PDB file of C-alpha atoms in Angstrom:
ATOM      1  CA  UNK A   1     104.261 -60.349 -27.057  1.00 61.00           C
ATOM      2  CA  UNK A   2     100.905 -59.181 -28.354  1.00 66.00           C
ATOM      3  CA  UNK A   3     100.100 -55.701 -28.233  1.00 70.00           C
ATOM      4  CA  UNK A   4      96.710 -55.037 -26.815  1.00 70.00           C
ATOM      5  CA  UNK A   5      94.290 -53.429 -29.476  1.00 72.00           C
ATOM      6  CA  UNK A   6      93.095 -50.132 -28.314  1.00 73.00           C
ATOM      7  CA  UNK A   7      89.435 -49.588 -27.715  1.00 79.00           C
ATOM      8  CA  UNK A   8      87.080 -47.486 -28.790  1.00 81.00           C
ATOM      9  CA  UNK A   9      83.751 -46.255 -27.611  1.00 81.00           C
ATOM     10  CA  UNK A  10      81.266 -43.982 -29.510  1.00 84.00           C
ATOM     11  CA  UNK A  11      78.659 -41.845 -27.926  1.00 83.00           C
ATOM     12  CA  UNK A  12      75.963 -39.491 -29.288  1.00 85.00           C
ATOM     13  CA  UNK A  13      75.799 -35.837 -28.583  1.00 85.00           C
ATOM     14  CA  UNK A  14      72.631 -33.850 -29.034  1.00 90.00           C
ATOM     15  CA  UNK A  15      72.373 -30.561 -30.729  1.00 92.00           C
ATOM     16  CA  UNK A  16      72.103 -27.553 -28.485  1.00 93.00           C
ATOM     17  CA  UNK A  17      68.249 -26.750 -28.816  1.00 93.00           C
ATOM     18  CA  UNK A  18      68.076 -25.385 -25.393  1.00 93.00           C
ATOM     19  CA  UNK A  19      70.481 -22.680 -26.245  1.00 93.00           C
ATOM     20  CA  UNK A  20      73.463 -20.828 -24.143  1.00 93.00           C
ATOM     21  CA  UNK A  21      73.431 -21.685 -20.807  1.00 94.00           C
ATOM     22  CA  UNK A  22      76.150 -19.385 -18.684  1.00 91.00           C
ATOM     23  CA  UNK A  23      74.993 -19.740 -15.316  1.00 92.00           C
ATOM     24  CA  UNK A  24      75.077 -23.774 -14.430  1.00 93.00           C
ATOM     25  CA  UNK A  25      78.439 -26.003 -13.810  1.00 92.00           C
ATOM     26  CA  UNK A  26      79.186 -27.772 -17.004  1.00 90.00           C
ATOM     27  CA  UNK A  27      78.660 -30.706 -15.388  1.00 90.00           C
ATOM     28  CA  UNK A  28      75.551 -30.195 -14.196  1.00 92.00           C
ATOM     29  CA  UNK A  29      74.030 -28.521 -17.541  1.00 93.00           C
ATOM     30  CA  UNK A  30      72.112 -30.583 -19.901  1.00 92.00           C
ATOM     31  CA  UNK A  31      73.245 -32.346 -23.154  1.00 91.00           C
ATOM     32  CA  UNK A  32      70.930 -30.122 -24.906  1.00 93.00           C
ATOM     33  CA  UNK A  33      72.584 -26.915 -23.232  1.00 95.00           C
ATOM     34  CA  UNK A  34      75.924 -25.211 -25.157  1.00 94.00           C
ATOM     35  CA  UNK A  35      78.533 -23.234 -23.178  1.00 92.00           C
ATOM     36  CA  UNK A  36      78.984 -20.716 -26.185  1.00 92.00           C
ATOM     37  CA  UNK A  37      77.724 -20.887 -29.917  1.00 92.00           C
ATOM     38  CA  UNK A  38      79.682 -18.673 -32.079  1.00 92.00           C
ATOM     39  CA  UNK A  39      77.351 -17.925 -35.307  1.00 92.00           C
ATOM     40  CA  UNK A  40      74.651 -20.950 -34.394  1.00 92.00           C
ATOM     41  CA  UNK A  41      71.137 -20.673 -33.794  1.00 91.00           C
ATOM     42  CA  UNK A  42      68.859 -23.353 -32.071  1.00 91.00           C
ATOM     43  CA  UNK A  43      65.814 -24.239 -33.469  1.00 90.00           C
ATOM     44  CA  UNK A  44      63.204 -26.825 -32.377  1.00 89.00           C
ATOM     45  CA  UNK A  45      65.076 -29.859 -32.951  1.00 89.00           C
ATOM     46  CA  UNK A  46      68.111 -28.469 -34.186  1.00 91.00           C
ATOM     47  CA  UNK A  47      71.059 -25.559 -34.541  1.00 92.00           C
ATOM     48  CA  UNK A  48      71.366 -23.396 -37.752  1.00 93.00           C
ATOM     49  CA  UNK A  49      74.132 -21.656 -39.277  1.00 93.00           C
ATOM     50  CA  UNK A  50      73.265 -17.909 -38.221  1.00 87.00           C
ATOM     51  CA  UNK A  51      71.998 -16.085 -41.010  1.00 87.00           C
ATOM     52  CA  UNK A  52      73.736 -12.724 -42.377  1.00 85.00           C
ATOM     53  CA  UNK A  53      71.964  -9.637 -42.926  1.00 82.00           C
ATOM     54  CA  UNK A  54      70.186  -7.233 -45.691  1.00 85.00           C
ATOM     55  CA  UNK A  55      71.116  -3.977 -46.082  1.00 87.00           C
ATOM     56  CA  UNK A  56      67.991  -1.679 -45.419  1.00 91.00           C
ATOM     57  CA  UNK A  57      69.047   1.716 -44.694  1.00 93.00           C
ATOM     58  CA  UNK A  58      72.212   3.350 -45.607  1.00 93.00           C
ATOM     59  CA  UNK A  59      74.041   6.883 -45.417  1.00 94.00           C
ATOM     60  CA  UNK A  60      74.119   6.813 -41.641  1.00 95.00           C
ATOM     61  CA  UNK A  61      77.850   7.449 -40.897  1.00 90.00           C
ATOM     62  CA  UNK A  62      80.910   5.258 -40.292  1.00 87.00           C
ATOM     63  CA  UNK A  63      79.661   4.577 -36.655  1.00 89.00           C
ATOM     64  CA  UNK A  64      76.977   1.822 -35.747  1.00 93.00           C
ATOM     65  CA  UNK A  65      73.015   2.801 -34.658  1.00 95.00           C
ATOM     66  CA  UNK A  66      72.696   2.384 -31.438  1.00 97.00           C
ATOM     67  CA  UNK A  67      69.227   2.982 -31.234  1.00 97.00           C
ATOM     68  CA  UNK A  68      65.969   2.111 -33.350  1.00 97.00           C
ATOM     69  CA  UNK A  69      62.388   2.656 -32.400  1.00 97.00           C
ATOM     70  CA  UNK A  70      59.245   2.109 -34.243  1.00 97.00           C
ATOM     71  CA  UNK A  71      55.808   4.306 -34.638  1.00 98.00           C
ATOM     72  CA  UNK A  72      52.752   2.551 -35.782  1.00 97.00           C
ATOM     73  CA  UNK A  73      50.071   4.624 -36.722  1.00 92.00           C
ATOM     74  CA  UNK A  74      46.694   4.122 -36.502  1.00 89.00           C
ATOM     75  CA  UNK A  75      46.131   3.165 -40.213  1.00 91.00           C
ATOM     76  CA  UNK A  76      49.149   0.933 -39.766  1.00 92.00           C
ATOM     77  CA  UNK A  77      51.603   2.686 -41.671  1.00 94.00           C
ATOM     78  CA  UNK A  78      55.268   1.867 -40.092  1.00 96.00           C
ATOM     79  CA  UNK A  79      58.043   4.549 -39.425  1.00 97.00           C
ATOM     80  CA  UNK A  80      61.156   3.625 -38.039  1.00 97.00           C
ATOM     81  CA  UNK A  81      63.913   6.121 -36.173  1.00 98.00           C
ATOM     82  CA  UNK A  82      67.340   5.539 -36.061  1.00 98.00           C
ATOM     83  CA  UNK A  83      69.858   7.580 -33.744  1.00 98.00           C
ATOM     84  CA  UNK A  84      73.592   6.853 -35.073  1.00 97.00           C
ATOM     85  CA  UNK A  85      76.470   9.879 -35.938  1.00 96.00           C
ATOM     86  CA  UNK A  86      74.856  12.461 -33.762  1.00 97.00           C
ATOM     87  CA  UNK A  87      71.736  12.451 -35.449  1.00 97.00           C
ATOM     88  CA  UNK A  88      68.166  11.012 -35.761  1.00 98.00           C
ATOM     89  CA  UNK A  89      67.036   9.850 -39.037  1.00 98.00           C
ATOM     90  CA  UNK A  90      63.927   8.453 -40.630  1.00 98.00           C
ATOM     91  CA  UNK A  91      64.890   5.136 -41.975  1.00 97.00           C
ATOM     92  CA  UNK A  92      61.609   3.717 -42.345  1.00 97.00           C
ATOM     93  CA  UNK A  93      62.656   3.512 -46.314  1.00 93.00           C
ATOM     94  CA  UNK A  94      65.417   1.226 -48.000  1.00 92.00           C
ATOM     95  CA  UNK A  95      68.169   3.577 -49.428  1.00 91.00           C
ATOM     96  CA  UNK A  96      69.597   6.338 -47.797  1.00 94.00           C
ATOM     97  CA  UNK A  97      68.160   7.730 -44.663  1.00 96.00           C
ATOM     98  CA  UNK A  98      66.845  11.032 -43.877  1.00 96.00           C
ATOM     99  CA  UNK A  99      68.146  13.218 -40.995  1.00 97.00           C
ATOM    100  CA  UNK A 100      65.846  14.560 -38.893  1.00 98.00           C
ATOM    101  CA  UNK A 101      68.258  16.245 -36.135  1.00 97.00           C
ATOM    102  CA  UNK A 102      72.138  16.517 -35.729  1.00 97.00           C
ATOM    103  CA  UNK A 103      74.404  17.672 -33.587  1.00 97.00           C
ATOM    104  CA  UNK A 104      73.149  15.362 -30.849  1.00 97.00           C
ATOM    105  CA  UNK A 105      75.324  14.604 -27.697  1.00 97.00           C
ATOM    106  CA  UNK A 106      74.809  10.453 -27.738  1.00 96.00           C
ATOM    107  CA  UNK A 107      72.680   8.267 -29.452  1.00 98.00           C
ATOM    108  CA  UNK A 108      71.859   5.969 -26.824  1.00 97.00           C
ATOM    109  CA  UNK A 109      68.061   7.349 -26.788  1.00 98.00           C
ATOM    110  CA  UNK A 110      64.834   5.608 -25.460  1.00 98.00           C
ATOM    111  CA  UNK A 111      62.086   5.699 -27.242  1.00 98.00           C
ATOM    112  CA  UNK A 112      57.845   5.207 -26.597  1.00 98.00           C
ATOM    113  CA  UNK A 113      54.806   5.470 -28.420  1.00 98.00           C
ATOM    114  CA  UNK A 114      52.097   7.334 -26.494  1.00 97.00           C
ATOM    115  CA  UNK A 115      48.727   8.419 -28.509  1.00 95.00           C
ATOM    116  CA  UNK A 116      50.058   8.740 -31.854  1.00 95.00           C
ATOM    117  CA  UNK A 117      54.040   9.884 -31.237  1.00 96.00           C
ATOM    118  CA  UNK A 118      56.964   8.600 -30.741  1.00 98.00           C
ATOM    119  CA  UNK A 119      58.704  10.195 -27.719  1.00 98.00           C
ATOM    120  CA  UNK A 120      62.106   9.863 -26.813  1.00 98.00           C
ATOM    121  CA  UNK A 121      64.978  10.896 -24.318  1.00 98.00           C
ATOM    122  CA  UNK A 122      69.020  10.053 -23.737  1.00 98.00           C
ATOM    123  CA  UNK A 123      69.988  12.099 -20.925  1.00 97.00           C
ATOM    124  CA  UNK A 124      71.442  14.620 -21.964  1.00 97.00           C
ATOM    125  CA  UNK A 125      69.362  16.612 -25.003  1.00 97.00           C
ATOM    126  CA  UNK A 126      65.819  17.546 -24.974  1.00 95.00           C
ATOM    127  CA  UNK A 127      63.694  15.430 -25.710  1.00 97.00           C
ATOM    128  CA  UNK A 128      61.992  14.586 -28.988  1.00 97.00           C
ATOM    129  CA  UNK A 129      58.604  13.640 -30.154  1.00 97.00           C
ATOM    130  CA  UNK A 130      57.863  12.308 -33.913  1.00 97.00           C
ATOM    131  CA  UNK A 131      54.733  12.032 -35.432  1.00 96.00           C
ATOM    132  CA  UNK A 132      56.234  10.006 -38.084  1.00 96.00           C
ATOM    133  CA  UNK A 133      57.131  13.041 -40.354  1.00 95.00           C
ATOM    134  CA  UNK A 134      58.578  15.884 -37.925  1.00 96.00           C
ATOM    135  CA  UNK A 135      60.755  15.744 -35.494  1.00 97.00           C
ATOM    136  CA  UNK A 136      60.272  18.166 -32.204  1.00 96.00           C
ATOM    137  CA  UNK A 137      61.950  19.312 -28.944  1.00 95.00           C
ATOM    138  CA  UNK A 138      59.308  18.321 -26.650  1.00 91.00           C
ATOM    139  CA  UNK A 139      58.371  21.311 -24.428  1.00 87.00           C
ATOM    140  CA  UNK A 140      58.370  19.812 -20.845  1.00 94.00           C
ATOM    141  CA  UNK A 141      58.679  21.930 -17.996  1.00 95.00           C
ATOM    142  CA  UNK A 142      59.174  21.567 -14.158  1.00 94.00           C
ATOM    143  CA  UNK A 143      62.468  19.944 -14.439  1.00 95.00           C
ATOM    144  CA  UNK A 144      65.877  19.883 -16.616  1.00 95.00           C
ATOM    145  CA  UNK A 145      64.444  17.644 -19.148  1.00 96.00           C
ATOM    146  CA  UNK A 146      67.663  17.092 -20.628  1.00 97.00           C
ATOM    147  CA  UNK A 147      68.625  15.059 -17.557  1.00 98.00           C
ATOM    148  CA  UNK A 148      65.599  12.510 -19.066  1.00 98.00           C
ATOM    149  CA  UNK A 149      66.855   8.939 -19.060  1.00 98.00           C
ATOM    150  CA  UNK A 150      63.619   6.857 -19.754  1.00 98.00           C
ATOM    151  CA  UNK A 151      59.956   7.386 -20.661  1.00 98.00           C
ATOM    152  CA  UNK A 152      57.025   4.748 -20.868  1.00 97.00           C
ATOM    153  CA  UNK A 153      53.048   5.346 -20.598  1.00 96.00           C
ATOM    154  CA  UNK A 154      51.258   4.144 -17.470  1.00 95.00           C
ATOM    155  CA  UNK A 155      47.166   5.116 -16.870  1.00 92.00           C
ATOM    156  CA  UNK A 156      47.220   7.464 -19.734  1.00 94.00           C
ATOM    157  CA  UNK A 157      50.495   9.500 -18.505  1.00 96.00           C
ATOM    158  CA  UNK A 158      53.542   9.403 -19.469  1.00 97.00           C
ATOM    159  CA  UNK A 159      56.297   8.881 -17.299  1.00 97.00           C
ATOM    160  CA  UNK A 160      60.099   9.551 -17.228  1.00 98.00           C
ATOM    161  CA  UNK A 161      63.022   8.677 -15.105  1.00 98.00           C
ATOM    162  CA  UNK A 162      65.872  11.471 -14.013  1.00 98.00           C
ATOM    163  CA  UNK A 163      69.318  10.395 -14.494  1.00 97.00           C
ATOM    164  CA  UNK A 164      71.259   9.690 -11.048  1.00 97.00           C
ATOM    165  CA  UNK A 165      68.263  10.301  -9.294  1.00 97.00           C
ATOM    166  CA  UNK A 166      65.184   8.297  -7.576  1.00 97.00           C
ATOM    167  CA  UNK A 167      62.746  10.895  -9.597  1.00 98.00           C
ATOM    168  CA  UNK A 168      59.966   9.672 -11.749  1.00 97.00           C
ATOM    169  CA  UNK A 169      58.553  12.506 -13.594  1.00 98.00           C
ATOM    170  CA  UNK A 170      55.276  12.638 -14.648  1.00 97.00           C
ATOM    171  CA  UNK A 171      52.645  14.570 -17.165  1.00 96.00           C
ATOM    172  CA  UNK A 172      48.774  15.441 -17.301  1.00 96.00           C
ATOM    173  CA  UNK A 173      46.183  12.826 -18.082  1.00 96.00           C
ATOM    174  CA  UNK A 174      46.963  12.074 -21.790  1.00 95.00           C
ATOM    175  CA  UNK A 175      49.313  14.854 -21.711  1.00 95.00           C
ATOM    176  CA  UNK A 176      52.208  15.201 -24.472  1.00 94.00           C
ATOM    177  CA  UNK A 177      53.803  18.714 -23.535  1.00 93.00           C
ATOM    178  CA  UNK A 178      53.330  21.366 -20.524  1.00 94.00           C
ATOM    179  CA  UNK A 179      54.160  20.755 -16.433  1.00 96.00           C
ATOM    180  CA  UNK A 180      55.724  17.488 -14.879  1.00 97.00           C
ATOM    181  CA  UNK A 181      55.197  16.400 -11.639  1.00 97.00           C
ATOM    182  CA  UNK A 182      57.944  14.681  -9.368  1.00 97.00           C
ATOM    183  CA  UNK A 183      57.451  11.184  -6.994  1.00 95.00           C
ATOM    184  CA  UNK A 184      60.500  11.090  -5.658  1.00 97.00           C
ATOM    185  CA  UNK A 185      61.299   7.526  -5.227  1.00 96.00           C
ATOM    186  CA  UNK A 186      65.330   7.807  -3.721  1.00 96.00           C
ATOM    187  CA  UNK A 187      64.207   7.038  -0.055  1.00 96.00           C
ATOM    188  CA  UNK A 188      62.720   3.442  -0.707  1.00 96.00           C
ATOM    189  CA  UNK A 189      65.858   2.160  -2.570  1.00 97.00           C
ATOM    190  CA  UNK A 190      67.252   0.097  -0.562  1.00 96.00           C
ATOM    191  CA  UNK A 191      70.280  -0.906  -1.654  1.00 95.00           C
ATOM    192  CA  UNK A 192      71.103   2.836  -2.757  1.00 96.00           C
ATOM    193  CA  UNK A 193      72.056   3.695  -6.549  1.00 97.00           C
ATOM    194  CA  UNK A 194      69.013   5.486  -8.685  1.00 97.00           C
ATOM    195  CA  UNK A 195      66.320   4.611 -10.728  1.00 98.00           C
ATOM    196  CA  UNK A 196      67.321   2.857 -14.096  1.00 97.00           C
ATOM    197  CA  UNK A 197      63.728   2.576 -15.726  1.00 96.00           C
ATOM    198  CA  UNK A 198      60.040   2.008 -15.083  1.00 96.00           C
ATOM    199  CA  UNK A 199      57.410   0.429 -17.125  1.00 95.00           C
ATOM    200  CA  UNK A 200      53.717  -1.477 -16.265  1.00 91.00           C
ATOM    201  CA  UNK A 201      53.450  -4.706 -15.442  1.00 90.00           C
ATOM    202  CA  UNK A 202      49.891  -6.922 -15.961  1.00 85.00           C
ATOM    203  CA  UNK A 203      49.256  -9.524 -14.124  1.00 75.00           C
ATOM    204  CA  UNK A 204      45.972 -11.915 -13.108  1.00 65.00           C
ATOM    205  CA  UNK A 205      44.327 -11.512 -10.176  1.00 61.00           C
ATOM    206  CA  UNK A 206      40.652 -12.793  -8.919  1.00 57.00           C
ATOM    207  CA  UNK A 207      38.969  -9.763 -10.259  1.00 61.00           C
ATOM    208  CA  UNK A 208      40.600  -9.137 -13.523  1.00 55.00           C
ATOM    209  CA  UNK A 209      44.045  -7.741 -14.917  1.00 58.00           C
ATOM    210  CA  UNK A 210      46.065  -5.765 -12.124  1.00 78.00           C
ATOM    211  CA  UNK A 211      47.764  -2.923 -13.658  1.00 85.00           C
ATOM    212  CA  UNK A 212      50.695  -1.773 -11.602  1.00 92.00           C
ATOM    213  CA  UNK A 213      53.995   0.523 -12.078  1.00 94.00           C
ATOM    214  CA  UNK A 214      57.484  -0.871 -11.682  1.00 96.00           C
ATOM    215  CA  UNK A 215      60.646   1.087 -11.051  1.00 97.00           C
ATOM    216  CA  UNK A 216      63.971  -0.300 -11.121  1.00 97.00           C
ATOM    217  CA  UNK A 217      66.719   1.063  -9.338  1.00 97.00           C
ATOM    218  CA  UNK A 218      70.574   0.204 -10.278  1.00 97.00           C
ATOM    219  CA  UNK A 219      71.747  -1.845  -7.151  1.00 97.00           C
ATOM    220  CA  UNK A 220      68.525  -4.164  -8.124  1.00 95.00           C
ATOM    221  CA  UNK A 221      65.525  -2.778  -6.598  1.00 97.00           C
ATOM    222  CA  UNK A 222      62.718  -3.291  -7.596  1.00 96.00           C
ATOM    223  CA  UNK A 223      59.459  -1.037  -6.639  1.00 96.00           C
ATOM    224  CA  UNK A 224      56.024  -1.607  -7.367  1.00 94.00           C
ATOM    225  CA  UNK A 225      53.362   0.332  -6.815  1.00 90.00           C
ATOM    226  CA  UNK A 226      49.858  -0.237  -7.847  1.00 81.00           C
ATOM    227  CA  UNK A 227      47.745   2.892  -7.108  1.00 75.00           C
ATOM    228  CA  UNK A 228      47.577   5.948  -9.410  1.00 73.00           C
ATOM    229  CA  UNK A 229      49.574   9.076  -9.245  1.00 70.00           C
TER     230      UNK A 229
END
């Protein structure tokens, strides 16, 4: 009897340029799209080993930095601020970095440069401003300005969001201390929960850019308003 010799067929599979796709049926995703890809990076016509990493700043603590946020200045110097361990340091320079605060409750801060500073909040300490060399508590009044969650720049204000709340706090006309005012924003979430963040949003109308102001609440509202406070 002759044995039947087995078959082969070969096929070509493209590289993963398109990148992780997690929402489609992975029979409906496209050759080009990967289910997962541990330590690869697509490129144009092609995926790359993923790089490692250079060492920058050090002296931070044992614990990872969980935030980073950069001030540019208006010579273009760079300064960047790093909250890990409790503390905020300047780790604009390689080597070890400086601390500029400790004894800080989380480091999961927010951070946004408005004329000159960067300003930042995480809830639950007061608030900080850096001009790139000192580091401040921010005097804000009107509110518990520990309970500060978020904080962007919208018309020349800046604006902050109030932890489990629908509040969006606001300052003076290029203001960067003194009195905030409150639009209290709870009653047109829909779907309940509180305001996450807000920021500005651009876009192209017939006349020109439309600025406008977008809050986001945590049950996925989204709010947008377009006047001025």
């Amino acid at each position: 009897m002759t044995r039947a010799q087995p078959r082969t067929l070969s096929t070509t599979i493209p590289a993963p340029v398109a990148g992780l796709n997690g929402r489609d049926p992975l029979d409906l995703m496209a050759e080009t799209d990967a289910r997962t890809m541990v330590n690869w990076w697509p490129a144009t016509n092609r995926i790359e080993v993923r790089r490692g990493y250079t060492e920058h700043a050090t002296g931070m603590g044992s614990g990872p930095v969980q935030s980073v946020g950069e001030l540019v200045a208006a010579n273009g110097t760079r300064k960047l601020l790093a909250a890990a361990n409790s503390n905020l340091y300047d780790a604009t320079s390689a080597g070890a970095a400086t601390s500029l605060a400790s004894g800080l409750t989380n480091n999961q801060w927010q951070m946004h440069q408005f004329r000159g500073k960067l300003y930042a909040v995480n809830g639950e300490d007061a608030p900080r401003d850096w001009d790139g060399t000192t580091l401040s508590s921010t005097a804000w009044t009107g509110t518990t300005i520990a309970n500060l969650i978020h904080v962007t720049d919208f018309k020349n204000r800046l604006y902050f969001i109030q932890k489990d709340s629908g509040s969006v706090w606001y300052g003076a006309v290029n203001g960067v201390t003194g009195a905030l005012t409150e639009f209290d924003a709870l009653s047109l979430l829909n779907q309940g929960g509180s305001l996450l963040f807000c920021t500005q949003w651009s876009r192209a109308t017939g006349d020109g850019n439309d600025n406008q102001f977008v809050m986001v609440g945590s049950e996925g509202d989204v709010l947008i308003y377009g006047g001025d406070f």
